[in-house]
CSV table of C-alpha atoms in Angstrom, one decimal:
chain,number,residue,atom,x,y,z
J,1,MET,CA,0.0,0.0,0.1
J,2,ASN,CA,1.3,3.5,-0.9
J,3,LYS,CA,1.1,5.6,2.2
J,4,LEU,CA,0.4,9.3,2.3
J,5,GLY,CA,3.1,11.3,3.8
J,6,VAL,CA,2.0,13.5,6.6
J,7,ALA,CA,3.0,16.0,9.1
J,8,VAL,CA,1.8,18.1,12.0
J,9,ILE,CA,2.5,21.7,12.8
J,10,GLY,CA,1.9,22.2,16.6
J,11,THR,CA,2.1,19.4,18.9
J,12,GLY,CA,0.8,20.8,22.1
J,13,PHE,CA,-2.4,19.7,23.8
J,14,TRP,CA,-4.5,18.8,20.7
J,15,GLY,CA,-1.7,18.5,18.1
J,16,LYS,CA,0.1,15.5,19.8
J,17,ASN,CA,-3.0,13.6,19.3
J,18,HIS,CA,-3.0,14.2,15.5
J,19,ALA,CA,0.5,12.9,15.5
J,20,ARG,CA,-0.5,9.7,17.5
J,21,VAL,CA,-3.4,9.0,15.2
J,22,TYR,CA,-1.6,9.6,11.9
J,23,LYS,CA,1.1,7.0,13.3
J,24,GLU,CA,-1.7,4.4,14.0
J,25,LEU,CA,-3.3,4.8,10.5
J,26,GLU,CA,-2.5,2.0,7.9
J,27,ASN,CA,-2.6,4.6,4.9
J,28,THR,CA,-0.4,7.3,6.4
J,29,ASN,CA,3.3,7.8,7.0
J,30,LEU,CA,4.0,10.3,9.7
J,31,VAL,CA,7.1,12.0,8.2
J,32,ALA,CA,7.8,15.0,10.7
J,33,ILE,CA,6.3,17.1,13.3
J,34,CYS,CA,7.1,21.0,14.0
J,35,ASP,CA,6.6,22.9,17.2
J,36,VAL,CA,8.2,26.2,18.3
J,37,ASP,CA,9.3,24.5,21.5
J,38,PRO,CA,12.5,22.6,20.8
J,39,GLU,CA,12.1,20.4,23.6
J,40,ARG,CA,8.4,19.5,23.0
J,41,ALA,CA,9.3,18.9,19.2
J,42,LYS,CA,12.1,16.5,20.2
J,43,ILE,CA,10.0,14.6,22.8
J,44,ILE,CA,7.3,14.0,20.2
J,45,ALA,CA,9.4,13.4,17.5
J,46,GLU,CA,11.3,10.7,19.4
J,47,GLN,CA,8.2,9.1,20.4
J,48,TYR,CA,7.0,8.3,17.0
J,49,GLY,CA,10.3,8.1,15.4
J,50,VAL,CA,10.2,11.2,12.9
J,51,LYS,CA,12.0,14.2,12.0
J,52,ALA,CA,11.4,17.2,14.4
J,53,TYR,CA,11.3,20.7,13.3
J,54,THR,CA,11.1,24.1,15.1
J,55,ASN,CA,10.5,26.3,11.9
J,56,SER,CA,7.7,25.1,9.6
J,57,SER,CA,8.9,26.6,6.4
J,58,ASP,CA,12.1,24.2,6.8
J,59,MET,CA,9.8,21.3,7.3
J,60,LEU,CA,7.6,22.1,4.4
J,61,LYS,CA,10.4,21.7,2.0
J,62,ASP,CA,10.1,17.9,2.5
J,63,ARG,CA,8.6,16.7,-0.7
J,64,GLU,CA,7.8,13.4,1.2
J,65,ILE,CA,4.9,15.5,3.0
J,66,GLN,CA,1.7,15.7,1.1
J,67,ALA,CA,-0.6,16.5,3.8
J,68,VAL,CA,-0.3,18.5,7.2
J,69,SER,CA,-2.7,19.0,10.2
J,70,VAL,CA,-2.3,22.8,11.5
J,71,CYS,CA,-2.8,22.7,15.2
J,72,THR,CA,-1.1,25.8,16.6
J,73,TRP,CA,-2.6,28.5,18.7
J,74,SER,CA,-5.7,29.9,17.0
J,75,THR,CA,-4.2,33.2,16.2
J,76,LYS,CA,-1.6,31.3,14.1
J,77,LEU,CA,-3.6,28.8,12.2
J,78,ALA,CA,-4.3,30.9,9.0
J,79,GLU,CA,-0.5,31.8,8.8
J,80,GLU,CA,0.7,28.2,9.0
J,81,ALA,CA,-2.1,26.8,6.8
J,82,LEU,CA,-1.3,29.2,4.1
J,83,LYS,CA,2.3,28.3,4.2
J,84,CYS,CA,1.1,24.7,3.6
J,85,LEU,CA,-1.1,25.5,0.7
J,86,ASN,CA,1.3,27.5,-0.9
J,87,THR,CA,3.9,24.7,-0.8
J,88,GLY,CA,1.4,22.2,-2.2
J,89,LYS,CA,0.2,20.3,0.8
J,90,HIS,CA,-3.2,19.5,1.6
J,91,VAL,CA,-4.5,20.8,4.9
J,92,LEU,CA,-6.5,20.1,7.9
J,93,VAL,CA,-6.7,23.3,10.0
J,94,GLU,CA,-8.0,23.2,13.4
J,95,LYS,CA,-10.9,25.3,14.4
J,96,PRO,CA,-11.5,28.2,14.6
J,97,MET,CA,-9.3,28.1,11.2
J,98,ALA,CA,-8.2,31.8,11.3
J,99,THR,CA,-8.6,35.0,13.4
J,100,ASN,CA,-10.9,36.6,10.9
J,101,THR,CA,-13.3,35.8,7.8
J,102,LYS,CA,-10.7,37.6,5.4
J,103,GLN,CA,-8.0,35.1,6.5
J,104,ALA,CA,-10.5,32.3,6.2
J,105,GLN,CA,-11.3,33.3,2.6
J,106,THR,CA,-7.8,33.6,1.4
J,107,LEU,CA,-7.3,29.9,2.6
J,108,ILE,CA,-10.3,28.8,0.8
J,109,ASP,CA,-9.0,30.7,-2.4
J,110,THR,CA,-5.5,29.4,-2.3
J,111,ALA,CA,-6.6,25.7,-1.8
J,112,LYS,CA,-8.9,26.2,-5.0
J,113,ALA,CA,-6.2,27.8,-7.1
J,114,ASN,CA,-3.8,25.0,-6.1
J,115,ASP,CA,-6.2,22.1,-6.2
J,116,LEU,CA,-5.7,21.0,-2.8
J,117,HIS,CA,-8.0,19.8,0.0
J,118,LEU,CA,-8.7,22.1,2.9
J,119,SER,CA,-10.6,20.8,5.7
J,120,VAL,CA,-11.5,22.3,9.2
J,121,GLY,CA,-11.2,20.3,12.5
J,122,PHE,CA,-15.0,20.1,13.5
J,123,LEU,CA,-14.6,16.6,14.7
J,124,MET,CA,-18.1,16.6,16.5
J,125,ARG,CA,-19.5,15.8,13.0
J,126,PHE,CA,-17.9,12.3,13.2
J,127,ILE,CA,-19.6,11.3,16.4
J,128,PRO,CA,-22.3,8.5,15.4
J,129,GLY,CA,-25.2,10.2,17.4
J,130,ILE,CA,-24.7,13.3,15.4
J,131,GLN,CA,-25.0,11.8,12.3
J,132,GLN,CA,-28.3,9.9,13.6
J,133,ILE,CA,-29.7,13.2,14.7
J,134,LYS,CA,-28.8,14.8,11.3
J,135,GLN,CA,-30.7,11.8,9.4
J,136,ALA,CA,-33.6,12.0,11.9
J,137,ILE,CA,-34.1,15.6,11.1
J,138,GLU,CA,-33.8,15.1,7.2
J,139,THR,CA,-36.4,12.2,7.1
J,140,LYS,CA,-38.6,13.8,9.7
J,141,LYS,CA,-38.5,10.8,12.2
J,142,ILE,CA,-38.8,13.5,14.8
J,143,GLY,CA,-41.4,15.5,12.8
J,144,GLU,CA,-40.5,19.2,11.9
J,145,LEU,CA,-37.4,20.6,13.7
J,146,VAL,CA,-38.4,23.1,16.3
J,147,SER,CA,-35.2,24.0,18.2
J,148,ALA,CA,-31.7,22.7,19.4
J,149,THR,CA,-29.8,23.4,22.6
J,150,ALA,CA,-26.2,22.7,23.1
J,151,LYS,CA,-24.4,22.7,26.5
J,152,ARG,CA,-20.5,22.7,26.5
J,153,VAL,CA,-19.3,23.7,29.9
J,154,THR,CA,-16.4,22.8,32.0
J,155,GLN,CA,-13.6,24.0,34.3
J,156,TRP,CA,-11.1,26.5,32.9
J,157,PRO,CA,-8.7,24.7,30.5
J,158,GLU,CA,-5.0,25.7,31.1
J,159,ARG,CA,-4.1,25.2,27.4
J,160,ILE,CA,-6.0,28.3,26.1
J,161,GLY,CA,-4.1,31.3,25.9
J,162,ASP,CA,-5.2,33.5,22.5
J,163,VAL,CA,-9.0,33.1,22.3
J,164,GLY,CA,-12.0,33.0,24.5
J,165,VAL,CA,-14.6,30.4,24.8
J,166,VAL,CA,-16.8,31.2,21.7
J,167,LYS,CA,-13.9,30.7,19.2
J,168,ASP,CA,-12.4,27.8,21.4
J,169,THR,CA,-15.5,25.5,22.2
J,170,ALA,CA,-18.8,27.2,21.2
J,171,ILE,CA,-17.8,27.4,17.7
J,172,HIS,CA,-18.3,23.5,17.6
J,173,ASP,CA,-21.7,23.9,18.5
J,174,ILE,CA,-22.1,26.7,15.9
J,175,ASP,CA,-20.8,24.1,13.2
J,176,VAL,CA,-23.1,21.2,14.7
J,177,MET,CA,-26.1,23.4,14.3
J,178,HIS,CA,-25.3,24.2,10.7
J,179,PHE,CA,-24.6,20.5,10.1
J,180,ILE,CA,-27.7,18.8,11.5
J,181,SER,CA,-30.0,21.7,10.1
J,182,GLY,CA,-28.5,22.2,6.6
J,183,GLU,CA,-29.2,25.8,7.1
J,184,LYS,CA,-27.4,28.9,8.1
J,185,PRO,CA,-28.9,31.1,10.6
J,186,VAL,CA,-30.4,34.5,9.6
J,187,SER,CA,-29.7,36.4,12.9
J,188,VAL,CA,-27.7,35.8,16.0
J,189,TYR,CA,-27.9,37.3,19.5
J,190,ALA,CA,-25.3,36.9,22.4
J,191,LYS,CA,-24.5,37.7,25.9
J,192,MET,CA,-20.9,36.9,27.1
J,193,GLY,CA,-18.4,38.0,29.4
J,194,ASN,CA,-15.4,37.2,31.5
J,195,MET,CA,-15.7,36.4,35.1
J,196,ARG,CA,-12.2,34.7,35.9
J,197,HIS,CA,-10.2,35.5,32.6
J,198,ARG,CA,-9.1,39.2,32.3
J,199,GLN,CA,-8.5,39.2,28.6
J,200,PHE,CA,-11.1,37.0,26.9
J,201,GLU,CA,-14.7,35.9,27.5
J,202,ASP,CA,-15.1,32.6,29.5
J,203,TYR,CA,-18.9,32.1,29.3
J,204,ALA,CA,-21.4,32.9,26.6
J,205,GLN,CA,-24.9,32.2,25.6
J,206,ILE,CA,-25.9,32.4,22.1
J,207,MET,CA,-29.3,32.4,20.3
J,208,LEU,CA,-29.3,31.6,16.5
J,209,THR,CA,-32.6,32.3,14.6
J,210,TYR,CA,-33.5,30.6,11.4
J,211,GLU,CA,-36.0,31.1,8.4
J,212,GLY,CA,-39.5,29.9,9.4
J,213,GLY,CA,-39.0,30.6,13.4
J,214,LYS,CA,-36.4,27.5,14.0
J,215,THR,CA,-34.0,28.4,16.9
J,216,ALA,CA,-30.9,27.3,18.3
J,217,PHE,CA,-29.4,28.0,21.9
J,218,ILE,CA,-25.9,27.5,22.7
J,219,GLU,CA,-24.2,27.6,26.2
J,220,ALA,CA,-20.4,27.5,26.7
J,221,ASN,CA,-18.2,28.3,29.6
J,222,TRP,CA,-15.0,27.7,31.3
J,223,LEU,CA,-16.5,28.0,35.0
J,224,THR,CA,-18.5,24.8,35.5
J,225,PRO,CA,-16.8,22.6,38.0
J,226,TYR,CA,-17.5,19.5,36.1
J,227,LYS,CA,-17.7,18.8,32.1
J,228,ILE,CA,-20.9,18.7,30.4
J,229,ARG,CA,-21.1,18.2,26.6
J,230,SER,CA,-24.8,17.7,25.6
J,231,LEU,CA,-27.2,18.5,22.5
J,232,ASN,CA,-31.0,18.3,22.7
J,233,VAL,CA,-32.9,18.5,19.6
J,234,THR,CA,-36.5,19.2,19.7
J,235,GLY,CA,-39.0,18.2,16.8
J,236,SER,CA,-42.8,18.5,16.6
J,237,GLU,CA,-43.1,14.5,17.1
J,238,ALA,CA,-40.0,13.5,19.2
J,239,ILE,CA,-36.8,14.8,21.2
J,240,MET,CA,-33.3,13.5,20.8
J,241,ARG,CA,-30.6,13.7,23.5
J,242,LEU,CA,-26.9,13.2,22.9
J,243,ASP,CA,-24.1,13.0,25.6
J,244,TYR,CA,-20.9,13.9,23.7
J,245,ASN,CA,-18.8,12.5,26.6
J,246,SER,CA,-20.3,9.0,26.5
J,247,GLN,CA,-21.9,9.2,22.9
J,248,GLU,CA,-25.2,7.9,24.4
J,249,LEU,CA,-28.1,8.9,22.4
J,250,TRP,CA,-32.0,8.9,23.6
J,251,ILE,CA,-34.9,9.2,21.4
J,252,GLU,CA,-38.3,10.2,23.3
J,253,ASN,CA,-41.8,10.4,21.8
J,254,ALA,CA,-45.2,10.5,23.2
J,255,THR,CA,-45.1,6.6,23.9
J,256,GLU,CA,-41.5,5.5,24.6
J,257,THR,CA,-37.9,6.3,25.0
J,258,VAL,CA,-35.4,4.3,23.0
J,259,GLN,CA,-31.7,4.2,23.0
J,260,PRO,CA,-30.1,3.3,19.9
J,261,ARG,CA,-26.6,1.8,20.2
J,262,SER,CA,-23.5,2.5,18.3
J,263,PRO,CA,-20.1,1.5,18.8
J,264,PHE,CA,-17.9,4.3,20.5
J,265,LYS,CA,-15.9,6.1,17.9
J,266,GLU,CA,-12.8,8.2,18.5
J,267,PRO,CA,-13.9,11.4,16.6
J,268,LEU,CA,-10.5,12.6,15.8
J,269,LYS,CA,-9.6,9.3,14.3
J,270,ALA,CA,-12.7,9.2,12.3
J,271,GLU,CA,-12.0,12.7,11.2
J,272,LEU,CA,-8.6,12.0,10.1
J,273,VAL,CA,-9.4,8.9,8.4
J,274,HIS,CA,-12.0,10.7,6.3
J,275,PHE,CA,-9.3,13.5,5.4
J,276,ILE,CA,-6.9,11.0,4.2
J,277,GLU,CA,-9.3,9.0,2.3
J,278,CYS,CA,-10.5,12.2,0.6
J,279,ILE,CA,-7.1,13.0,-0.7
J,280,ILE,CA,-6.4,9.7,-1.8
J,281,GLU,CA,-9.7,9.0,-3.5
J,282,LYS,CA,-10.2,12.7,-4.6
J,283,LYS,CA,-13.2,13.4,-2.8
J,284,THR,CA,-14.8,16.4,-1.4
J,285,PRO,CA,-14.4,16.4,2.6
J,286,VAL,CA,-17.5,16.5,4.7
J,287,ILE,CA,-16.1,19.7,6.2
J,288,THR,CA,-14.8,22.2,3.7
J,289,GLY,CA,-13.1,25.4,4.1
J,290,GLU,CA,-16.6,27.0,3.5
J,291,ASP,CA,-17.9,25.3,6.5
J,292,GLY,CA,-15.0,26.8,8.6
J,293,TYR,CA,-15.7,30.2,7.1
J,294,ASN,CA,-19.4,30.0,7.9
J,295,ALA,CA,-18.8,29.0,11.6
J,296,LEU,CA,-16.1,31.6,12.1
J,297,GLU,CA,-18.6,34.4,10.8
J,298,ILE,CA,-21.3,33.4,13.1
J,299,ALA,CA,-18.9,33.3,16.0
J,300,THR,CA,-17.6,36.7,15.2
J,301,ALA,CA,-21.2,38.1,14.8
J,302,ALA,CA,-22.1,36.5,18.1
J,303,MET,CA,-19.0,38.5,19.8
J,304,GLU,CA,-20.2,41.7,18.0
J,305,SER,CA,-23.8,41.1,19.2
J,306,SER,CA,-22.7,40.9,22.8
J,307,VAL,CA,-20.5,44.1,22.7
J,308,LYS,CA,-23.3,46.0,21.0
J,309,ASN,CA,-26.3,44.3,22.9
J,310,THR,CA,-28.0,43.9,19.6
J,311,VAL,CA,-29.4,41.2,17.2
J,312,MET,CA,-27.0,40.8,14.2
J,313,LYS,CA,-28.4,40.1,10.9
J,314,LEU,CA,-26.2,37.5,8.8
J,315,ASN,CA,-25.9,37.4,5.1
J,316,LYS,CA,-27.2,34.2,3.2
C-alpha cells in the first residue's frame, strides 16, 4: 500500500493527538512534526520516530510530506495553513481556522487555486449520534425541527491562551447546528463576559434564529466545576438527546424512550481517516473550508452582538 506522507504543525495539547492517530493509520506515514518549543518537538519526534522541526518553512520543503494538520494556537492557524497550501500540501486546519473571515477566505481561495484539499477540525460531526440526529431531521423521524440546545461547559482549560470560549468551544456547536439543520441562521444574538479571565470571554449564551422560526441555543463556559457536553434537539413529534462524553443517544416520543446503540468512535480518528481518504480518492471532504468560514462568521457576529447588545443579521 502506498502511504500518504503527513506532518503535524503544533504538537501541544491537541496536536500531539493528531500525531498519534497518523502514526496508527495504515494509509499514512508520519514524516515529521513541528513545534516552536524545541524540547517538545524533540520529545514528540522521538516518541514516534520522525523528524523534528521548530520552523515550519524548513519542514515544508520535504517533498515526502503531502498533507499537514495545523494545530497551532488559534491566532497562528491561518498563517501556518497558508504556508502549507502555498507549498502544495493538503491541509486540515484546526478550528477556528483563522482570526477573521478575510484570512479564512484567503485559505479557501488558495486551496482552490492549487487544487488542494482544505478541511477544518470540526470533529463533532464524526460522532455517530450527531449523524443519527442529522438523518432523523432530514427524514422527519422526529417531525418538524423546532429547536436545538447545546451545552458545552467545563472548568478553565489551562491550554487556552489566545482566544475566548466562543472561538475555542462554542464554535463546535455553531458548526453542529449548521450540520444537522442544513441551514445558515439569519440572525444571532449573544451575551457573554469574563468572570475569571481578564482578556477573553469565559462564558457565553448564543441564540441563533433561522428562517421559519427555528432556533438554536448554545451555552458555553469555562466556569462549571464539572464537564458537560450535550445536545438536545426538539422536533414536533420527538426529542433527541446526545451526551457527547459517553456518545449515548436517547429518542423520546409520546409513548416511549429508546436508546439506539452505536460502537464508540474516537472522533479525531474518524475525522483524520476521512481527511486522508478524501485526498487519496479525490473526494470532497464532509467539512470544507467554506464550513469553517461560516462557523467563524457566526462566532464573530455573536461576539459583536454581545458588545453592541443587539441582534446581528447574517448574510445568506
